[in-house]
Coordinates of C-alpha atoms in Angstrom, one line a residue:
M1 CA 76.4 257.2 61.2
S2 CA 75.8 256.8 56.5
K3 CA 72.4 254.6 55.7
R4 CA 70.2 255.1 49.6
A5 CA 63.9 255.1 40.1
S6 CA 60.4 254.2 39.4
S7 CA 57.1 255.0 39.0
R8 CA 54.8 255.2 41.9
D9 CA 52.2 252.9 40.1
G10 CA 55.1 250.3 40.4
L11 CA 54.9 250.8 43.9
R12 CA 50.8 249.4 44.2
H13 CA 51.0 247.0 41.1
P14 CA 53.7 244.4 41.7
A15 CA 54.3 243.8 38.1
P16 CA 55.8 246.6 36.2
S17 CA 57.6 246.5 33.2
G18 CA 61.3 246.0 33.0
R19 CA 62.0 249.6 32.4
A20 CA 59.9 251.0 35.4
A21 CA 61.4 248.0 37.7
S22 CA 64.9 249.6 36.8
R23 CA 64.0 252.9 37.6
R24 CA 62.3 252.1 41.1
A25 CA 65.6 250.4 42.1
L26 CA 67.6 254.0 41.3
A27 CA 67.1 255.4 44.9
A28 CA 70.1 255.1 47.7
L29 CA 69.3 254.5 50.8
A30 CA 71.2 254.7 53.7
P31 CA 69.9 253.0 58.2
F32 CA 73.4 254.5 59.7
V33 CA 71.2 257.3 58.3
I34 CA 69.6 257.1 54.9
L35 CA 69.6 258.2 51.6
A36 CA 67.4 258.4 48.3
C37 CA 66.8 259.6 45.1
D38 CA 62.4 259.8 44.7
P39 CA 61.5 257.0 42.5
A40 CA 58.2 258.6 41.3
R41 CA 59.8 261.7 39.9
A42 CA 63.3 260.4 38.4
D43 CA 62.2 260.0 34.7
D44 CA 62.2 264.1 34.9
A45 CA 65.4 265.4 33.5
S46 CA 65.1 268.4 35.7
L47 CA 65.3 266.6 38.9
R48 CA 69.0 266.6 40.3
T49 CA 68.4 267.2 44.1
V50 CA 67.3 265.0 46.9
L51 CA 66.9 266.4 49.9
F52 CA 66.9 263.9 53.2
G53 CA 66.8 263.4 56.9
S54 CA 66.6 260.9 59.5
M55 CA 66.5 260.1 63.0
D56 CA 67.6 257.0 65.2
A57 CA 65.9 256.8 68.5
G58 CA 67.1 254.0 71.1
A59 CA 69.5 253.9 74.1
S60 CA 71.5 256.0 71.9
T61 CA 70.1 258.7 69.1
F62 CA 71.4 260.1 66.1
S63 CA 70.0 262.6 63.7
A64 CA 71.5 263.8 60.2
A65 CA 70.5 265.6 57.2
G66 CA 71.7 266.0 53.7
A67 CA 71.4 266.2 50.0
K68 CA 72.3 264.1 47.1
L69 CA 73.2 265.6 43.8
V70 CA 73.5 264.4 40.6
F71 CA 75.3 266.0 37.4
D72 CA 72.8 264.0 34.6
R73 CA 69.7 262.3 35.9
F74 CA 68.9 259.8 38.7
D75 CA 68.2 256.9 36.1
R76 CA 71.7 257.2 34.1
D77 CA 75.0 256.6 34.8
G78 CA 77.0 259.4 36.2
P79 CA 78.7 261.6 38.7
V80 CA 77.1 262.4 42.2
A81 CA 77.9 264.1 45.2
L82 CA 76.7 263.9 48.9
V83 CA 76.8 266.7 51.8
T84 CA 75.9 265.4 55.0
A85 CA 75.7 266.9 58.8
G86 CA 74.2 265.3 61.7
G87 CA 74.9 264.8 65.4
G88 CA 74.3 262.6 68.5
V89 CA 74.3 261.4 72.3
R90 CA 75.3 258.3 73.9
L91 CA 76.0 256.7 77.3
E92 CA 79.6 255.6 77.7
G93 CA 81.0 254.0 81.2
G94 CA 78.7 252.1 83.8
G95 CA 80.4 248.5 85.7
G96 CA 82.4 250.6 88.0
M97 CA 83.3 253.3 85.6
P98 CA 81.8 256.9 86.1
V99 CA 78.5 257.3 83.6
L100 CA 79.6 259.5 80.7
M101 CA 77.4 261.2 77.9
R102 CA 79.2 261.3 74.6
F103 CA 78.0 264.6 71.8
T104 CA 79.1 264.2 68.8
A105 CA 78.9 266.2 65.6
L106 CA 80.0 264.9 62.2
G107 CA 79.7 266.2 58.7
A108 CA 81.3 265.2 55.1
A109 CA 81.3 266.4 51.8
L110 CA 81.7 263.4 49.6
G111 CA 81.9 262.8 45.6
G112 CA 81.3 260.0 43.6
Y113 CA 79.8 257.6 41.1
Q114 CA 76.6 255.7 40.4
F115 CA 75.7 252.7 38.0
I116 CA 72.7 252.1 36.8
R117 CA 71.4 248.8 36.0
E118 CA 68.3 246.7 34.9
W119 CA 68.2 245.1 38.5
G120 CA 69.2 248.3 40.6
A121 CA 71.8 250.8 41.1
V122 CA 75.3 250.9 43.0
T123 CA 76.7 254.1 44.0
V124 CA 80.3 254.6 45.6
F125 CA 81.1 257.9 47.3
A126 CA 84.6 259.1 49.0
G127 CA 85.7 262.5 50.4
P128 CA 86.4 264.5 53.5
E129 CA 85.0 264.3 56.7
A130 CA 85.0 266.2 60.1
S131 CA 83.9 265.3 63.7
W132 CA 83.9 267.1 66.8
E133 CA 83.2 265.6 70.3
A134 CA 82.6 266.3 74.0
L135 CA 82.4 264.5 76.8
S136 CA 79.8 264.9 79.8
G137 CA 79.9 263.2 83.3
P138 CA 79.8 264.2 87.0
G139 CA 80.9 268.1 87.3
F140 CA 82.8 268.2 84.4
V141 CA 82.5 268.8 80.4
Q142 CA 85.2 268.1 78.0
A143 CA 85.5 269.1 74.6
L144 CA 87.7 267.0 72.2
P145 CA 89.8 268.5 69.3
L146 CA 88.1 269.0 65.7
R147 CA 89.4 265.9 63.8
A148 CA 89.4 265.5 60.0
G149 CA 89.7 262.4 58.0
F150 CA 88.6 260.7 54.9
R151 CA 85.1 258.7 54.4
L152 CA 84.4 256.0 51.8
H153 CA 80.6 255.1 51.4
G154 CA 78.7 252.7 49.3
E155 CA 75.1 251.7 48.7
V156 CA 73.3 249.3 46.8
W157 CA 69.5 249.7 46.3
A158 CA 68.6 246.1 44.0
R159 CA 65.6 244.2 42.8
P160 CA 66.1 240.6 42.8
T161 CA 62.5 240.1 42.0
E162 CA 59.6 242.5 40.5
T163 CA 58.2 242.6 43.9
T164 CA 61.5 242.4 46.4
L165 CA 63.7 245.0 47.2
M166 CA 67.2 244.8 48.7
T167 CA 69.5 247.2 50.2
A168 CA 72.9 247.1 51.7
T169 CA 75.0 250.2 52.8
V170 CA 78.7 250.3 54.2
I171 CA 80.7 253.4 55.6
L172 CA 84.1 253.9 56.4
G173 CA 85.6 256.7 58.1
S174 CA 88.8 257.7 59.8
A175 CA 87.6 261.0 61.6
R176 CA 86.3 258.8 64.6
G177 CA 87.8 255.3 63.3
D178 CA 84.5 254.1 62.6
A179 CA 82.6 251.8 60.6
Y180 CA 78.7 250.9 59.9
A181 CA 77.0 248.3 57.8
R182 CA 73.4 247.9 57.2
L183 CA 71.4 245.1 55.1
S184 CA 67.8 244.8 54.8
W185 CA 65.3 243.1 52.3
G186 CA 61.8 243.5 51.7
T187 CA 58.4 242.4 50.0
A188 CA 56.0 244.8 48.2
L189 CA 53.2 245.0 50.1
F190 CA 50.7 247.9 50.8
G191 CA 52.5 250.4 48.6
A192 CA 55.8 249.8 50.4
Y193 CA 58.1 247.4 51.0
L194 CA 58.0 245.7 54.7
G195 CA 61.1 242.9 55.7
P196 CA 64.0 242.4 58.3
E197 CA 67.1 244.5 58.7
A198 CA 70.6 244.1 60.4
A199 CA 73.4 246.4 61.2
I200 CA 76.1 247.1 62.9
Y201 CA 78.1 250.1 64.0
G202 CA 81.9 250.3 65.7
D203 CA 84.3 253.0 66.5
Q204 CA 87.9 253.4 68.0
T205 CA 86.6 254.2 71.3
D206 CA 85.6 250.0 71.6
Y207 CA 81.4 251.1 71.3
R208 CA 79.9 248.3 69.4
K209 CA 75.9 248.3 68.3
W210 CA 74.3 245.5 66.7
S211 CA 70.9 246.2 65.7
L212 CA 68.0 243.8 64.3
G213 CA 64.4 244.4 63.4
L214 CA 61.5 245.1 60.8
H215 CA 61.1 248.0 58.4
V216 CA 58.8 249.9 55.9
T217 CA 60.6 251.2 53.0
D218 CA 59.5 253.7 50.5
Y219 CA 56.2 254.6 51.8
A220 CA 55.0 257.8 49.9
M221 CA 52.5 260.6 51.0
G222 CA 52.7 263.7 49.3
G223 CA 55.8 264.7 47.8
Y224 CA 57.7 262.7 50.2
R225 CA 58.9 259.1 50.9
F226 CA 59.3 257.5 54.3
R227 CA 61.1 254.5 56.1
L228 CA 60.4 253.4 59.3
S229 CA 62.2 250.7 61.1
A230 CA 61.6 249.2 64.9
G231 CA 63.4 246.4 66.8
G232 CA 66.1 246.0 69.2
Q233 CA 69.8 246.4 69.6
L234 CA 72.6 245.4 71.7
E235 CA 75.2 248.2 72.8
T236 CA 78.7 248.0 74.6
P237 CA 79.9 248.5 77.2
L238 CA 76.6 248.9 78.7
N239 CA 75.8 245.0 77.1
Q240 CA 72.1 245.5 77.4
W241 CA 69.4 245.2 74.8
N242 CA 67.1 248.2 74.4
P243 CA 64.3 249.0 72.1
Y244 CA 64.9 251.5 68.9
V245 CA 63.1 253.3 66.3
S246 CA 64.6 254.9 62.8
L247 CA 62.9 257.3 60.4
A248 CA 64.2 258.8 57.4
V249 CA 62.2 261.0 55.1
W250 CA 63.2 262.3 51.7
S251 CA 62.1 264.1 48.9
A252 CA 63.6 265.2 45.2
L253 CA 63.5 268.9 44.1

């Protein structure tokens, strides 16, 4: 799991105008898995869709893809929609218990509203979600029932100063009884933002994951933008630190 405009010149020259600074802050990006609009092209009124994908790899893995749509422009207040689908696998058990693999598939279709300000953007979503899981162990595979629920999703993309970026994401879902939060800060460097990030995830199976690392966000290559993160994460009930790598890619149509 959740995870999220300005001109490209603003990325390479850290003193853009106030209007350019506000446009840069219009992207929404989510780590859980990551969401954003293309800051380089958001001033084009014909751009109303962003396609994105993400992958988190560590002791557990999860990948997701989806689309964010606006009904007016990315740089204006207005209604938005978010459609996502993803899946992953993680280990469970140990410490005298059988080691199991949990496979998870998730999907959601959310509606919401974005609030655009000079300092950045705030977006809130809500809507239905569905989850399907299966457990695999020595000599057996058990499929769990499909579960439906409701998801709340909130994002902030802000520029506290002309050369810094702060993002925050919170996702709550009832289908799996899970919660996710990510916070990052970065300073403009070599055409992107570099800085620390922290995230936490938990669900009703008593699984918990804490992550702490560094990220490079909003790096442009061709018609795409990227976020790359790396660091360490602690997962329970395994209770051991492992390295992780996370990659997110997004592009406006």
